[in-house]
Short mmCIF file of C-alpha atoms in Angstrom, two decimals:
data_model
loop_
_atom_site.label_atom_id
_atom_site.label_comp_id
_atom_site.label_asym_id
_atom_site.label_seq_id
_atom_site.Cartn_x
_atom_site.Cartn_y
_atom_site.Cartn_z
CA THR A 1 -80.70 -6.98 34.22
CA MET A 2 -79.67 -7.51 30.60
CA ALA A 3 -76.31 -8.85 31.82
CA LEU A 4 -78.08 -11.36 34.07
CA PHE A 5 -80.40 -12.28 31.19
CA LEU A 6 -77.45 -13.02 28.91
CA LEU A 7 -75.54 -14.83 31.65
CA SER A 8 -78.42 -17.18 32.39
CA SER A 9 -78.87 -17.84 28.66
CA SER A 10 -75.21 -18.58 28.06
CA SER A 11 -74.99 -20.78 31.16
CA TYR A 12 -78.10 -22.72 30.21
CA TRP A 13 -76.83 -23.46 26.73
CA THR A 14 -73.47 -24.58 28.11
CA LEU A 15 -75.42 -27.68 29.18
CA PHE A 16 -76.81 -28.38 25.71
CA THR A 17 -74.88 -26.83 22.82
CA GLY A 18 -71.64 -28.82 22.98
CA ASN A 19 -73.19 -32.23 23.50
CA PHE A 20 -75.79 -31.53 20.81
CA GLU A 21 -73.12 -30.66 18.26
CA GLU A 22 -70.79 -33.52 19.22
CA THR A 23 -73.63 -36.05 19.06
CA SER A 24 -74.92 -34.76 15.73
CA LEU A 25 -71.44 -35.04 14.21
CA CYS A 26 -70.15 -38.16 15.98
CA LEU A 27 -70.99 -40.65 13.20
CA ARG A 28 -69.01 -38.57 10.74
CA GLU A 29 -66.12 -38.38 13.23
CA GLU A 30 -66.15 -42.14 13.76
CA ALA A 31 -66.06 -42.60 10.00
CA ALA A 32 -63.10 -40.23 9.70
CA ARG A 33 -61.23 -42.17 12.39
CA GLY A 34 -61.95 -45.43 10.62
CA THR A 35 -63.76 -46.91 13.63
CA MET A 36 -67.30 -46.78 12.25
CA GLY A 37 -67.05 -50.07 10.39
CA PHE A 38 -65.52 -51.78 13.43
CA LEU A 39 -68.37 -50.60 15.68
CA VAL A 40 -71.09 -51.62 13.24
CA THR A 41 -69.59 -55.06 12.56
CA ASN A 42 -69.46 -55.62 16.34
CA ASN A 43 -73.21 -55.02 16.65
CA VAL A 44 -72.93 -51.50 18.07
CA ASN A 45 -75.82 -49.78 16.32
CA THR A 46 -75.75 -46.17 15.21
CA LEU A 47 -78.26 -45.08 17.85
CA GLY A 48 -76.09 -46.62 20.56
CA ILE A 49 -73.06 -44.73 19.27
CA MET A 50 -74.90 -41.41 19.40
CA VAL A 51 -76.50 -42.01 22.80
CA GLY A 52 -73.11 -42.99 24.22
CA ARG A 53 -71.51 -39.85 22.81
CA TYR A 54 -74.35 -37.69 24.14
CA CYS A 55 -73.97 -39.08 27.65
CA SER A 56 -70.18 -38.74 27.78
CA SER A 57 -70.27 -35.28 26.23
CA SER A 58 -73.03 -34.15 28.59
CA LEU A 59 -70.91 -35.11 31.58
CA LYS A 60 -68.02 -33.04 30.21
CA PHE A 61 -70.14 -29.95 29.64
CA PHE A 62 -71.90 -30.35 32.98
CA LEU A 63 -68.49 -30.15 34.66
CA ILE A 64 -67.70 -27.05 32.61
CA PHE A 65 -71.03 -25.57 33.75
CA CYS A 66 -70.20 -26.32 37.37
CA LEU A 67 -66.72 -24.79 37.12
CA THR A 68 -67.70 -21.65 35.19
CA SER A 69 -71.38 -20.80 35.63
CA ILE A 70 -72.05 -21.71 39.26
CA PRO A 71 -69.26 -19.46 40.63
CA CYS A 72 -70.66 -16.59 38.54
CA PHE A 73 -74.15 -17.30 39.88
CA ALA A 74 -72.78 -17.14 43.42
CA LEU A 75 -70.89 -13.88 42.91
CA LEU A 76 -73.43 -11.86 40.94
CA LYS A 77 -76.59 -10.43 42.49
CA ASN A 78 -79.88 -9.14 41.19
CA ASP A 79 -79.97 -5.69 42.79
CA SER A 80 -83.56 -5.11 41.72
CA LEU A 81 -84.71 -7.55 44.41
CA ASN A 82 -85.22 -6.53 48.01
CA PRO A 83 -82.95 -7.75 49.49
CA PRO A 84 -80.54 -8.36 46.57
CA LEU A 85 -79.99 -12.08 45.94
CA ASN A 86 -77.45 -13.99 43.90
CA LEU A 87 -78.42 -16.41 41.13
CA LEU A 88 -78.26 -19.63 43.15
CA PRO A 89 -81.52 -21.29 44.31
CA HIS A 90 -82.70 -19.73 47.57
CA ALA A 91 -85.71 -21.99 48.11
CA TRP A 92 -86.31 -25.71 47.75
CA ASP A 93 -89.10 -24.99 45.26
CA GLU A 94 -86.63 -23.35 42.89
CA PHE A 95 -84.29 -26.33 43.01
CA PHE A 96 -86.82 -29.18 42.87
CA LEU A 97 -88.89 -27.58 40.11
CA LEU A 98 -85.81 -26.90 37.98
CA ILE A 99 -84.38 -30.44 38.13
CA PRO A 100 -87.21 -32.30 36.29
CA ILE A 101 -87.49 -29.45 33.79
CA LEU A 102 -83.79 -29.81 32.92
CA ILE A 103 -84.12 -33.60 32.67
CA PHE A 104 -86.93 -33.28 30.13
CA ALA A 105 -84.85 -30.75 28.17
CA TYR A 106 -81.88 -33.13 28.28
CA PHE A 107 -83.76 -36.02 26.66
CA PHE A 108 -85.54 -33.71 24.24
CA MET A 109 -82.20 -32.46 22.92
CA LEU A 110 -80.88 -36.03 22.73
CA ALA A 111 -83.77 -36.94 20.43
CA ILE A 112 -83.15 -34.02 18.07
CA ALA A 113 -79.37 -34.54 18.07
CA ALA A 114 -79.71 -38.23 17.21
CA MET A 115 -82.18 -37.55 14.41
CA ILE A 116 -79.91 -34.92 12.86
CA GLY A 117 -76.87 -37.12 13.46
CA SER A 118 -78.44 -40.00 11.55
CA ILE A 119 -78.71 -37.77 8.49
CA SER A 120 -74.91 -37.99 8.20
CA LEU A 121 -75.40 -41.61 7.12
CA ILE A 122 -77.17 -40.28 4.03
CA VAL A 123 -75.70 -36.81 3.48
CA LYS A 124 -71.93 -36.41 3.34
CA ASN A 125 -71.61 -33.02 5.08
CA THR A 126 -74.04 -32.15 7.88
CA ASN A 127 -72.08 -29.35 9.56
CA THR A 128 -74.36 -26.67 8.12
CA ILE A 129 -77.49 -28.58 9.11
CA VAL A 130 -76.25 -28.91 12.69
CA LYS A 131 -75.35 -25.21 12.97
CA ILE A 132 -78.67 -24.06 11.53
CA SER A 133 -80.61 -26.48 13.74
CA ILE A 134 -79.04 -25.34 17.02
CA TYR A 135 -79.51 -21.69 15.97
CA LEU A 136 -83.23 -22.21 15.26
CA ILE A 137 -83.72 -24.14 18.50
CA ARG A 138 -82.09 -21.31 20.43
CA ILE A 139 -84.42 -18.77 18.83
CA LEU A 140 -87.47 -20.89 19.64
CA ALA A 141 -86.31 -21.50 23.22
CA GLY A 142 -85.82 -17.80 23.92
CA HIS A 143 -82.04 -17.70 24.04
CA TYR A 144 -81.76 -14.35 22.26
CA PHE A 145 -84.95 -12.74 23.57
CA ALA A 146 -87.70 -13.55 26.04
CA ILE A 147 -90.43 -15.99 25.03
CA ALA A 148 -92.97 -13.26 25.76
CA PHE A 149 -91.71 -11.60 22.54
CA PHE A 150 -93.73 -14.14 20.54
CA GLY A 151 -96.87 -12.75 22.18
CA GLN A 152 -96.91 -9.88 19.71
CA PHE A 153 -97.79 -12.40 16.99
CA SER A 154 -100.50 -14.13 19.02
CA TRP A 155 -101.39 -14.27 22.73
CA TRP A 156 -101.39 -18.08 22.77
CA LEU A 157 -98.01 -18.56 21.05
CA PRO A 158 -95.84 -18.09 24.19
CA LYS A 159 -98.08 -20.56 26.06
CA ILE A 160 -97.38 -23.20 23.40
CA ILE A 161 -93.65 -22.48 23.11
CA VAL A 162 -93.07 -22.59 26.88
CA CYS A 163 -94.42 -26.18 26.91
CA ILE A 164 -91.53 -27.33 24.67
CA PRO A 165 -88.97 -28.85 27.10
CA ILE A 166 -85.93 -26.88 25.96
CA ALA A 167 -87.92 -23.61 26.12
CA THR A 168 -89.38 -24.54 29.51
CA GLY A 169 -85.87 -24.97 30.88
CA GLN A 170 -84.61 -21.66 29.50
CA PHE A 171 -87.60 -19.70 30.82
CA ALA A 172 -87.61 -21.45 34.21
CA MET A 173 -83.89 -20.90 34.74
CA ARG A 174 -84.30 -17.16 34.27
CA LYS A 175 -87.47 -16.95 36.33
CA PHE A 176 -86.20 -19.07 39.24
CA LEU A 177 -82.58 -17.92 39.45
CA ILE A 178 -82.82 -14.25 38.47
CA GLU A 179 -86.27 -13.28 39.76
CA HIS A 180 -86.52 -16.09 42.35
CA ASP A 181 -90.16 -16.40 41.34
CA THR A 182 -91.75 -19.86 41.25
CA SER A 183 -95.21 -18.75 40.17
CA PRO A 184 -96.64 -20.72 37.19
CA LEU A 185 -95.05 -20.08 33.81
CA PHE A 186 -97.57 -18.11 31.73
CA ASP A 187 -100.28 -19.21 34.21
CA ILE A 188 -99.78 -22.89 33.33
CA PRO A 189 -99.77 -25.07 36.50
CA TYR A 190 -96.52 -26.99 36.96
CA TRP A 191 -98.21 -30.39 37.04
CA GLN A 192 -99.74 -29.58 33.65
CA LEU A 193 -96.44 -28.28 32.32
CA PHE A 194 -94.66 -31.47 33.40
CA ILE A 195 -97.28 -33.56 31.59
CA TYR A 196 -96.78 -31.55 28.40
CA ASN A 197 -92.99 -31.86 28.73
CA ALA A 198 -93.23 -35.61 29.29
CA ILE A 199 -95.54 -36.15 26.31
CA ILE A 200 -93.46 -34.02 23.93
CA THR A 201 -90.21 -35.65 25.08
CA LEU A 202 -91.65 -39.15 24.71
CA VAL A 203 -92.97 -38.37 21.22
CA PHE A 204 -89.57 -37.07 20.14
CA LEU A 205 -87.74 -40.09 21.61
CA VAL A 206 -90.04 -42.48 19.73
CA LEU A 207 -89.60 -40.39 16.58
CA MET A 208 -85.83 -40.50 17.14
CA TYR A 209 -85.86 -44.29 17.27
CA PHE A 210 -87.72 -44.67 13.98
CA VAL A 211 -85.84 -41.89 12.16
CA VAL A 212 -82.45 -43.35 13.11
CA LYS A 213 -83.64 -46.84 12.22
CA LEU A 214 -84.94 -45.63 8.85
CA ASN A 215 -81.78 -43.71 7.97
CA THR A 216 -79.60 -46.64 9.04
CA ALA A 217 -81.63 -48.97 6.83
CA ARG A 218 -81.32 -46.55 3.90
CA ALA A 219 -77.56 -46.31 4.49
CA ARG A 220 -77.24 -50.11 4.51
CA LYS A 221 -79.24 -50.31 1.31
CA ARG A 222 -76.92 -47.79 -0.33
CA GLY A 223 -73.88 -49.51 1.13
CA THR A 224 -72.59 -46.37 2.84
CA ILE A 225 -72.20 -47.98 6.28
CA GLU A 226 -70.18 -50.81 4.81
CA PHE A 227 -68.14 -48.18 2.98
CA TYR A 228 -67.21 -46.66 6.37
#
């Protein structure tokens, strides 16, 4: 069971870790290549650069997920079930509930990656910030231990954490693909969970827009974009 727990965690973060890191660091990479100034002078804004990198990088890591994780899901079985089942969806509910959850998580991570990436316009070295950020997000999302662990601090804490899109995806992937259980997550109806996911994702996307815009304006004022 622990092996399946770790496999589902690693597979889930294959979809988000690489594109998060590449997006957060892409402005610094463009500057190192000497293409940042060219992009900016041709009216390609910094947000557009990061969104473009996130999309292209996500496609790459999705293919890696398909080539590495899905075969493992097909071969391994949860022997604690009767009958034993592999880790692929065995019911339409498992598949169609997981898709919107992953979409919300995808845009949620885009928002955080772009906000952290825009800091590189102000701060010279953001490698440490990116590494710490992804580590903290993984802890909050339940990558290293189950979200229920937070219940020892307060009974309502897991209910709040599971409503965060990236945590919803991690918990749902384990629950659907390992246990093949589509009952509500922490007794929260799915329609309610989707509303929470949508609201949180939208708030972070709006926040992303203004944070990137603000940091870009500060960089222009300091002349650091022109320096690139």
